[in-house]
PDB file of C-alpha atoms and ligand atoms in Angstrom:
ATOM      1  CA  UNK A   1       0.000   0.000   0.000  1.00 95.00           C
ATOM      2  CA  UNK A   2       1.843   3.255  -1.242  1.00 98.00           C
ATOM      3  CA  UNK A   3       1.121   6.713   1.077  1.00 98.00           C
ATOM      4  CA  UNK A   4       0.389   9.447  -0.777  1.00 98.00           C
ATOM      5  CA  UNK A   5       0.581  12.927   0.618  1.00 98.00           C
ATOM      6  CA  UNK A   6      -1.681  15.830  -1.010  1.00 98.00           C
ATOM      7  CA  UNK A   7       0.047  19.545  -1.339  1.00 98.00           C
ATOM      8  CA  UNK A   8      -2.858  21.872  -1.603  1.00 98.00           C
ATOM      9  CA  UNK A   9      -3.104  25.794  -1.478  1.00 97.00           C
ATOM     10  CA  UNK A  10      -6.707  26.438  -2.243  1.00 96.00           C
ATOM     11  CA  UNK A  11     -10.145  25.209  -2.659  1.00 96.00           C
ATOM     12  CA  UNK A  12      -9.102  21.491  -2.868  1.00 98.00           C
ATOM     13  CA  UNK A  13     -11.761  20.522  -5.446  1.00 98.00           C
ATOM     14  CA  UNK A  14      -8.957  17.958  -6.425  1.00 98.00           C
ATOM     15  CA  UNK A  15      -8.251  16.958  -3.422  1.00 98.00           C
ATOM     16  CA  UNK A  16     -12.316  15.785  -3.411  1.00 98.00           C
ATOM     17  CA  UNK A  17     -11.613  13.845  -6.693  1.00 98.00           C
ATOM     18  CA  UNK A  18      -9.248  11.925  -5.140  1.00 98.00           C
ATOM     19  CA  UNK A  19     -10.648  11.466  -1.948  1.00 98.00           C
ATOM     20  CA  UNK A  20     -14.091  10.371  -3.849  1.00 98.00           C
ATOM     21  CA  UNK A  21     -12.424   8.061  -6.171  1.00 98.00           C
ATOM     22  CA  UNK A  22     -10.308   6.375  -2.900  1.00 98.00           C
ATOM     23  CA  UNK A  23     -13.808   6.300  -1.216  1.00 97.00           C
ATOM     24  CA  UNK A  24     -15.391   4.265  -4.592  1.00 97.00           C
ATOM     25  CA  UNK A  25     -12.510   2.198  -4.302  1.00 97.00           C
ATOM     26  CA  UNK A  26     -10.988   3.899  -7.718  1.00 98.00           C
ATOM     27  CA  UNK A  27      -7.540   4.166  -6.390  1.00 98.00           C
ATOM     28  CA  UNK A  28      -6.137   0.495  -4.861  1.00 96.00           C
ATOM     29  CA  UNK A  29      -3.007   0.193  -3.529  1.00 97.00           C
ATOM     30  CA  UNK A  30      -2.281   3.561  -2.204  1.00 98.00           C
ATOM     31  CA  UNK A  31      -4.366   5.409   0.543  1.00 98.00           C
ATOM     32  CA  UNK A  32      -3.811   9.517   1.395  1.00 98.00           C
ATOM     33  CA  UNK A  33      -1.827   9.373   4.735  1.00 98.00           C
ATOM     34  CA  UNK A  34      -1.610  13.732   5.035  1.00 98.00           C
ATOM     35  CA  UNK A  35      -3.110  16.671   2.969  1.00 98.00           C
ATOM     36  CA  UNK A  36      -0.453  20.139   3.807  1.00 98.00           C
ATOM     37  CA  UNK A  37      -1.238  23.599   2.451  1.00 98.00           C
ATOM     38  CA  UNK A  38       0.638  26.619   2.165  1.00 98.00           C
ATOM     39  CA  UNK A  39      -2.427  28.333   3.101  1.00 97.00           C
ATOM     40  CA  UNK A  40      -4.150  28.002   7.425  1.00 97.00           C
ATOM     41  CA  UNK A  41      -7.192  28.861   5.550  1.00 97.00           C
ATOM     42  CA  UNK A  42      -7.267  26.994   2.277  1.00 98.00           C
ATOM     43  CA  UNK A  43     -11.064  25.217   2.418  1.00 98.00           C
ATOM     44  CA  UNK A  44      -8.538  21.746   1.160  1.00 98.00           C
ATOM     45  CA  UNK A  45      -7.865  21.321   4.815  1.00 98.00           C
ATOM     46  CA  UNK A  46     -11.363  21.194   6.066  1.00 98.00           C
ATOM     47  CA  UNK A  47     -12.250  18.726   3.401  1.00 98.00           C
ATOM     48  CA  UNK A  48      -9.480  16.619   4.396  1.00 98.00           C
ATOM     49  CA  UNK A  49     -10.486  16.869   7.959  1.00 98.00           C
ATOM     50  CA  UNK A  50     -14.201  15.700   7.232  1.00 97.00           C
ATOM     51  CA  UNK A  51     -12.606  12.393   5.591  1.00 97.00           C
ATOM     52  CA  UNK A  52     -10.218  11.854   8.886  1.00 97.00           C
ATOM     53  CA  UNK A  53      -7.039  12.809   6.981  1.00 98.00           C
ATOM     54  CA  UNK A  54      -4.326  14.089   8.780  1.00 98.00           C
ATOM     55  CA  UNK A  55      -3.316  17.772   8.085  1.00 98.00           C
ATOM     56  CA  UNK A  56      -0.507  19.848   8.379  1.00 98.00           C
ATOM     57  CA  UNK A  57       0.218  24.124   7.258  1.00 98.00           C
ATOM     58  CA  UNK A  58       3.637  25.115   6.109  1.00 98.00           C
ATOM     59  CA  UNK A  59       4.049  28.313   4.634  1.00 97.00           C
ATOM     60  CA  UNK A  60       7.581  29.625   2.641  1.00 96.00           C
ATOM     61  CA  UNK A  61       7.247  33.124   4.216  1.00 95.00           C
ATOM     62  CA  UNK A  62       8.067  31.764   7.559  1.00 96.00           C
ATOM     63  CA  UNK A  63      11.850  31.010   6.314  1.00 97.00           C
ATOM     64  CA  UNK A  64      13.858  33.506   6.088  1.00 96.00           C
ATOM     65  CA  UNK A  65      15.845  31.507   3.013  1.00 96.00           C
ATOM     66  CA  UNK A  66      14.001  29.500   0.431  1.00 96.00           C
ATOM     67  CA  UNK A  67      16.346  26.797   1.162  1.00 97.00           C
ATOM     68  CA  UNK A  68      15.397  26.301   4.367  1.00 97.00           C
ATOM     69  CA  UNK A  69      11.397  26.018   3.574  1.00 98.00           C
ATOM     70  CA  UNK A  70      12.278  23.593   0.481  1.00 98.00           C
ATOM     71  CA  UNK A  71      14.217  21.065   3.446  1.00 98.00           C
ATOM     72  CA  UNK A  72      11.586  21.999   6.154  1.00 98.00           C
ATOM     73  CA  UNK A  73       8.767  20.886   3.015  1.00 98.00           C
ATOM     74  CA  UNK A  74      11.081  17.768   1.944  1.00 98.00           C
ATOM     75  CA  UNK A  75      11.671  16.533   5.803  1.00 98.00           C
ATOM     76  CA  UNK A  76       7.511  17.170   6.902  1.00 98.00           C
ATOM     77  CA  UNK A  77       6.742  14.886   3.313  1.00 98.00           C
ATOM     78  CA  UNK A  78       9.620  12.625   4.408  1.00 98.00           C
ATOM     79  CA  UNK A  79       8.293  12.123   8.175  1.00 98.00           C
ATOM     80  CA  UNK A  80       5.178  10.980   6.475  1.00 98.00           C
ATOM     81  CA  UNK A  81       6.537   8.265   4.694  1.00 98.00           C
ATOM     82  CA  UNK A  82       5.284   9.296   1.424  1.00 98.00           C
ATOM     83  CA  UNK A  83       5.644   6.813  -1.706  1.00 98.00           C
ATOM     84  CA  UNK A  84       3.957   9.421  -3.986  1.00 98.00           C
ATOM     85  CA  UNK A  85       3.590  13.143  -3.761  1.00 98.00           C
ATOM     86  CA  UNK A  86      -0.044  14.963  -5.487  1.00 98.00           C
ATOM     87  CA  UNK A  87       0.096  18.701  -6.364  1.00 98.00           C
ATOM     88  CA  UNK A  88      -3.927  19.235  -6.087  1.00 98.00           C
ATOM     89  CA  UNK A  89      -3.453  23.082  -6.637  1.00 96.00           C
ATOM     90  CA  UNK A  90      -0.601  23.799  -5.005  1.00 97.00           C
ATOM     91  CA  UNK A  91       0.552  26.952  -5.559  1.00 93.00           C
ATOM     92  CA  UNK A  92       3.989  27.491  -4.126  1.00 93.00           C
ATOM     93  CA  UNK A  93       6.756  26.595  -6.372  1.00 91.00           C
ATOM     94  CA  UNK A  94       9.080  23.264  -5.131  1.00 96.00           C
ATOM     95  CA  UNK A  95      13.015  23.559  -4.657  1.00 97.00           C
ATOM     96  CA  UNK A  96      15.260  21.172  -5.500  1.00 97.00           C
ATOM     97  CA  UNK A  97      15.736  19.792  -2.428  1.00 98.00           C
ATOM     98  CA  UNK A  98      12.096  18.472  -2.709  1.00 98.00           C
ATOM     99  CA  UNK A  99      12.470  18.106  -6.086  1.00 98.00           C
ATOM    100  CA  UNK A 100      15.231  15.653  -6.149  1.00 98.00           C
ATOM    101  CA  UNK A 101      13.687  14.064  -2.824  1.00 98.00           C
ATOM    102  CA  UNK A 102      10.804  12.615  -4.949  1.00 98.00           C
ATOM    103  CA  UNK A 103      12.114  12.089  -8.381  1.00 97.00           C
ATOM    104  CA  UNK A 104       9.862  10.996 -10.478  1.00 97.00           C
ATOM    105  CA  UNK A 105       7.407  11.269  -7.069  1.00 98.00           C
ATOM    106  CA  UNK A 106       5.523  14.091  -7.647  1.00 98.00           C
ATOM    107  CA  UNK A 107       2.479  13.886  -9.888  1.00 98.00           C
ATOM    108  CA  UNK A 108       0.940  17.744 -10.744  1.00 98.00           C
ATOM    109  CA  UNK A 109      -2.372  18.193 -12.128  1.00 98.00           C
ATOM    110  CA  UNK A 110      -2.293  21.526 -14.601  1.00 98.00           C
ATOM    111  CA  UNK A 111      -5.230  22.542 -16.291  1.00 98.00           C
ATOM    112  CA  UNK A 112      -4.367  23.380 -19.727  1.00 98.00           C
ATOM    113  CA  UNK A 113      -2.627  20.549 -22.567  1.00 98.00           C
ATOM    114  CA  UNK A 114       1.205  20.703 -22.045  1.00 98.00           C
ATOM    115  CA  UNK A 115       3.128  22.630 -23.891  1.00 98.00           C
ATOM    116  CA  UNK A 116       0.343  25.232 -24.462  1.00 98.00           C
ATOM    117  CA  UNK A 117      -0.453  28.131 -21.597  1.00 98.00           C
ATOM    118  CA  UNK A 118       2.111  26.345 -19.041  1.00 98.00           C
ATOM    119  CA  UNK A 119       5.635  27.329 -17.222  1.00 95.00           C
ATOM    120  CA  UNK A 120       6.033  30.258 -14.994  1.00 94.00           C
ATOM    121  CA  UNK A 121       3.031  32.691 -14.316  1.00 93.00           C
ATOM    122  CA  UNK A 122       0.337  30.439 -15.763  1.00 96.00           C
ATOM    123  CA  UNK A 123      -1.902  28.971 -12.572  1.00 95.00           C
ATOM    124  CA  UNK A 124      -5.338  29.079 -11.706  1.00 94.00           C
ATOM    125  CA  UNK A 125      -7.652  31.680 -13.246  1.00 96.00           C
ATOM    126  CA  UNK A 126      -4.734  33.063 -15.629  1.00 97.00           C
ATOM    127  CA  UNK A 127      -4.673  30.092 -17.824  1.00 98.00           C
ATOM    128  CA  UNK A 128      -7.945  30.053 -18.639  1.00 98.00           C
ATOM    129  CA  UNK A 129      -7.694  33.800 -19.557  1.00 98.00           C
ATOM    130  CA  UNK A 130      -4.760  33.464 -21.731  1.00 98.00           C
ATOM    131  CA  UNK A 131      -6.951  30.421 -23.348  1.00 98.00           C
ATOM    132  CA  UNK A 132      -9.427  32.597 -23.994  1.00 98.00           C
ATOM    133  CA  UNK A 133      -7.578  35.487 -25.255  1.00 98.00           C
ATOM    134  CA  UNK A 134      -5.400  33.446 -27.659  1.00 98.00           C
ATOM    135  CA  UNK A 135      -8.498  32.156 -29.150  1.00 98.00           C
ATOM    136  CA  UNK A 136      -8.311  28.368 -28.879  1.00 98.00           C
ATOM    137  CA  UNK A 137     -11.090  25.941 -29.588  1.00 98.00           C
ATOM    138  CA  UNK A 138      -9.740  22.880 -27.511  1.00 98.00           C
ATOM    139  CA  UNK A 139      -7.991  22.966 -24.082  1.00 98.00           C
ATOM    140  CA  UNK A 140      -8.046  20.276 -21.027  1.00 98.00           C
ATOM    141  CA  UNK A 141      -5.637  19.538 -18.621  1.00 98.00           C
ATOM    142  CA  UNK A 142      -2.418  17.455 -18.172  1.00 98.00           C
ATOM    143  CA  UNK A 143      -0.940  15.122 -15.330  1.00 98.00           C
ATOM    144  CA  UNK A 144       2.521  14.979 -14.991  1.00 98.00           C
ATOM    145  CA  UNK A 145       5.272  14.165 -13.178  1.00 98.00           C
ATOM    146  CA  UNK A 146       7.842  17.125 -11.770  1.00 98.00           C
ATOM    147  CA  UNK A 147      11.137  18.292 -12.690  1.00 97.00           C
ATOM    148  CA  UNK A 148      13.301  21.079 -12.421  1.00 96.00           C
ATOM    149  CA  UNK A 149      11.266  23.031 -15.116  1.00 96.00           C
ATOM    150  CA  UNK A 150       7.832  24.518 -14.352  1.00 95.00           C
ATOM    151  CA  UNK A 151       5.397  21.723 -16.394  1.00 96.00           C
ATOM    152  CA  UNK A 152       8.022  20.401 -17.888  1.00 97.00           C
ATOM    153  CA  UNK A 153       8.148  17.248 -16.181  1.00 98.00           C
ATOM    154  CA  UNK A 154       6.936  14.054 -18.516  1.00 98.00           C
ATOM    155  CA  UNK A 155       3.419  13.939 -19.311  1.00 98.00           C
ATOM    156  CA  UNK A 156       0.810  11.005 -17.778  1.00 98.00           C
ATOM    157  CA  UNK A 157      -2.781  11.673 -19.075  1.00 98.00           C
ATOM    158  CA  UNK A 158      -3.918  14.251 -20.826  1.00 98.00           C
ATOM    159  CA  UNK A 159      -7.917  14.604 -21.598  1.00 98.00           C
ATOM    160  CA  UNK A 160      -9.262  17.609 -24.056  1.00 98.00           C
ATOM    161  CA  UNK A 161     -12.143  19.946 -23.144  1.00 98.00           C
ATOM    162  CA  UNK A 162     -14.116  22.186 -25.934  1.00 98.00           C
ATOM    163  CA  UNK A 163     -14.027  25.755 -25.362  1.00 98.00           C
ATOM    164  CA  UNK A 164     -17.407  26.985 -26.228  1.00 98.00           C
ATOM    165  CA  UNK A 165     -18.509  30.738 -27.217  1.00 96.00           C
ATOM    166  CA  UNK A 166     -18.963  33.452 -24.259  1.00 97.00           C
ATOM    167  CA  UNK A 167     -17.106  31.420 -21.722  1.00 98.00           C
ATOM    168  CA  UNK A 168     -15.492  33.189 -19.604  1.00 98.00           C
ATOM    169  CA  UNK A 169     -12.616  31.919 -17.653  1.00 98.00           C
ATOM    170  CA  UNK A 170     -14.435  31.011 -14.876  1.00 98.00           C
ATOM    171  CA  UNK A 171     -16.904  29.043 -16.439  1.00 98.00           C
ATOM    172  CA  UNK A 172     -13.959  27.520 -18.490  1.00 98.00           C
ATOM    173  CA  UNK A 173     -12.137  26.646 -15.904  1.00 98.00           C
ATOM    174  CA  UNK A 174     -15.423  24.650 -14.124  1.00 98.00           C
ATOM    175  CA  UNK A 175     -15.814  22.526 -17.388  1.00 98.00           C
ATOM    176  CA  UNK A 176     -11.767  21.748 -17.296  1.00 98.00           C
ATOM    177  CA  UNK A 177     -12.004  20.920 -13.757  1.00 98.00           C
ATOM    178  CA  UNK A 178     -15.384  18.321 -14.260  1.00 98.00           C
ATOM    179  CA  UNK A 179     -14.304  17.004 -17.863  1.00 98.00           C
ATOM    180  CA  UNK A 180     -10.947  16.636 -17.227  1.00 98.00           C
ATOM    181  CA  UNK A 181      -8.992  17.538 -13.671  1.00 98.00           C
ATOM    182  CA  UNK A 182     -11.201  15.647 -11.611  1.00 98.00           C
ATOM    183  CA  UNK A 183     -11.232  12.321 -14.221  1.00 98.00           C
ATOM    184  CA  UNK A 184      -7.582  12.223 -14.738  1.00 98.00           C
ATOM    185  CA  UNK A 185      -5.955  13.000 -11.623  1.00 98.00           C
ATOM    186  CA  UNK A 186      -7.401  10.049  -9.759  1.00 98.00           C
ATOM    187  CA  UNK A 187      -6.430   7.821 -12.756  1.00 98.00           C
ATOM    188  CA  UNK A 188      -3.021   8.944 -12.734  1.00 98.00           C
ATOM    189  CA  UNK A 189      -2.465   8.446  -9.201  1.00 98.00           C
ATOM    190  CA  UNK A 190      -3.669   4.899  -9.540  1.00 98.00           C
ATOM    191  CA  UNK A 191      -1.672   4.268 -12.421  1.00 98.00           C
ATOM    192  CA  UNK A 192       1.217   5.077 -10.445  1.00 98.00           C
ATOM    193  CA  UNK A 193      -0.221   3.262  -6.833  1.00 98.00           C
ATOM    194  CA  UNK A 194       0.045   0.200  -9.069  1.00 98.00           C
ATOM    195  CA  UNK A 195       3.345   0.430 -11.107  1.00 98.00           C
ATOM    196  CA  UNK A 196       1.834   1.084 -14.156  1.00 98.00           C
ATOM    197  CA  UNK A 197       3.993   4.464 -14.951  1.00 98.00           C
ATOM    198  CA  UNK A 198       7.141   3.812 -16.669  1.00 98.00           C
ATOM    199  CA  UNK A 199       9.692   6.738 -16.840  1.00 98.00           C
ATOM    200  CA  UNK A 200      11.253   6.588 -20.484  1.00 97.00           C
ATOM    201  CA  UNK A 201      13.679   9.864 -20.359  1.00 95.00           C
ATOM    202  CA  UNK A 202      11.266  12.950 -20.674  1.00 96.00           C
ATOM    203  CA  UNK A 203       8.191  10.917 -21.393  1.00 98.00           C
ATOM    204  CA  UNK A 204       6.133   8.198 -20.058  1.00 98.00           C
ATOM    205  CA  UNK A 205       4.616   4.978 -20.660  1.00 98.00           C
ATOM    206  CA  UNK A 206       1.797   3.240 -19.284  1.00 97.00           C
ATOM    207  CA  UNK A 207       2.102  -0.007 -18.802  1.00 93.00           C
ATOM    208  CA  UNK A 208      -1.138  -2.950 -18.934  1.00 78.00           C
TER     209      UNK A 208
HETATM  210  C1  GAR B   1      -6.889  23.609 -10.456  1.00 89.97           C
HETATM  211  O1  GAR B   1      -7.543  24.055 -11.624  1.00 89.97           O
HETATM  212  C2  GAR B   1      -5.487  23.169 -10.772  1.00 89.97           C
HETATM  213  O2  GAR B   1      -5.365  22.536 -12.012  1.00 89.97           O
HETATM  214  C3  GAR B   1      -4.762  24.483 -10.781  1.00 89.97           C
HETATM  215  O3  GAR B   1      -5.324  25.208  -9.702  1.00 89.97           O
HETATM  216  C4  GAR B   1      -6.670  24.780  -9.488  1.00 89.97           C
HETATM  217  C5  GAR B   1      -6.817  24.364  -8.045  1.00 89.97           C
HETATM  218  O4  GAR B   1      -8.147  24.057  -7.734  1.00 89.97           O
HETATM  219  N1  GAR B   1      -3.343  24.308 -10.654  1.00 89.97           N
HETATM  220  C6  GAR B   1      -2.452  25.066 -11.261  1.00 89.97           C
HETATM  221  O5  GAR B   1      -2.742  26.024 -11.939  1.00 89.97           O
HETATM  222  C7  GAR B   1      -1.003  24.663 -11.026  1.00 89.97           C
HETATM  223  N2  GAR B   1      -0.142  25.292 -12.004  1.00 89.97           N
HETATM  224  P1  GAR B   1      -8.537  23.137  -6.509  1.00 89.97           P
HETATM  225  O6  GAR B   1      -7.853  23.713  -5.254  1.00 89.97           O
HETATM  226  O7  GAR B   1     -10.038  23.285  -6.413  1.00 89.97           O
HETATM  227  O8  GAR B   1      -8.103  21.735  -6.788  1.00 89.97           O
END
């Protein structure tokens, strides 16, 4: 049974998808040990306390030196014996401390089809905006795994979502989050809870 620990910032609507799906019985061999947020008042930590998951709050601006948040973050994951890391909205960016902690570890969810409206700046709300305002017809959102560059880490699953006329990005971002976020992230992690990932260089393959 591999422990997976949840990094969350915000809402936590992904956090729900994978608690449902572990509920249903969608995710075997793995079981979320500890949800931690960057944020005391993220609404992620109530819904992890309603499903009698652990929690913890660790916020960078506490450190005086990045360094010493990224080993505070690494040794708090560590003490939790975590076999798999989720970025469920997280919005704090990871050292490489962390980084090379969990390599190959770390699954993000991102809600927009790596390599379009991804790397540094696009999170949240703004990615749905720059969707919108570059004028695509199709977007989704990507799971990956984490590296050193912001979403550049090799892709898992990717699922595509229609952009329809007079959304606006918060409407777009809803339909992302039901068609796609909330189906693939809980598939990824099981993929992974059950070996079926395989790391080949900056891609991946899943294995039957
Ligand atoms: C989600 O749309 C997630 O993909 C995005 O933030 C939202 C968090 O919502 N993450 C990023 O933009 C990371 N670059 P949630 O707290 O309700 O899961």
């Amino acid at each position: 049974m591999k422990n997976i620990v949840v990094l969350v910032s915000g809402g936590g609507t992904n956090l729900q998808a994978l608690i449902d799906a572990q509920n249903r019985g969608d995710i075997t061999n793995g079981r979320i040990v500890c949800v931690i947020s960057s944020n005391p008042n993220a609404y992620a930590l109530v819904r992890a306390r309603e499903n009698g998951i652990e929690t913890e709050v660790i916020r960078s601006r506490d450190y005086n030196y990045f360094a010493g948040y990224d080993k505070a973050l690494t040794e708090l994951v560590q003490s939790k014996k975590a076999d798999l890391v989720v970025l469920a909205g997280f919005m704090t960016i990871l050292g490489s401390i962390f980084i090379k902690a969990f390599e190959n570890r770390i699954i993000n969810i991102h809600p927009a089809l790596i390599p379009s409206f991804c790397g540094e700046g696009y999170y949240g709300l703004r990615v749905h905006e720059e969707a919108l305002r570059r004028g695509v017809k199709v977007t989704g959102a990507t799971a990956h795994f984490v590296n050193e560059i912001c979403d550049g880490g090799p892709i898992i699953l990717q699922k595509a979502v229609e952009i329809k006329s007079g959304d606006t990005p918060e409407v777009l971002q809803r339909r992302v989050m039901e068609q796609a976020e909330w189906k693939i992230l809980p598939q990824a992690v099981n993929l992974f809870c059950n070996d079926k990932i395989k790391v080949i260089g900056d891609t991946t393959e899943i294995t039957e």
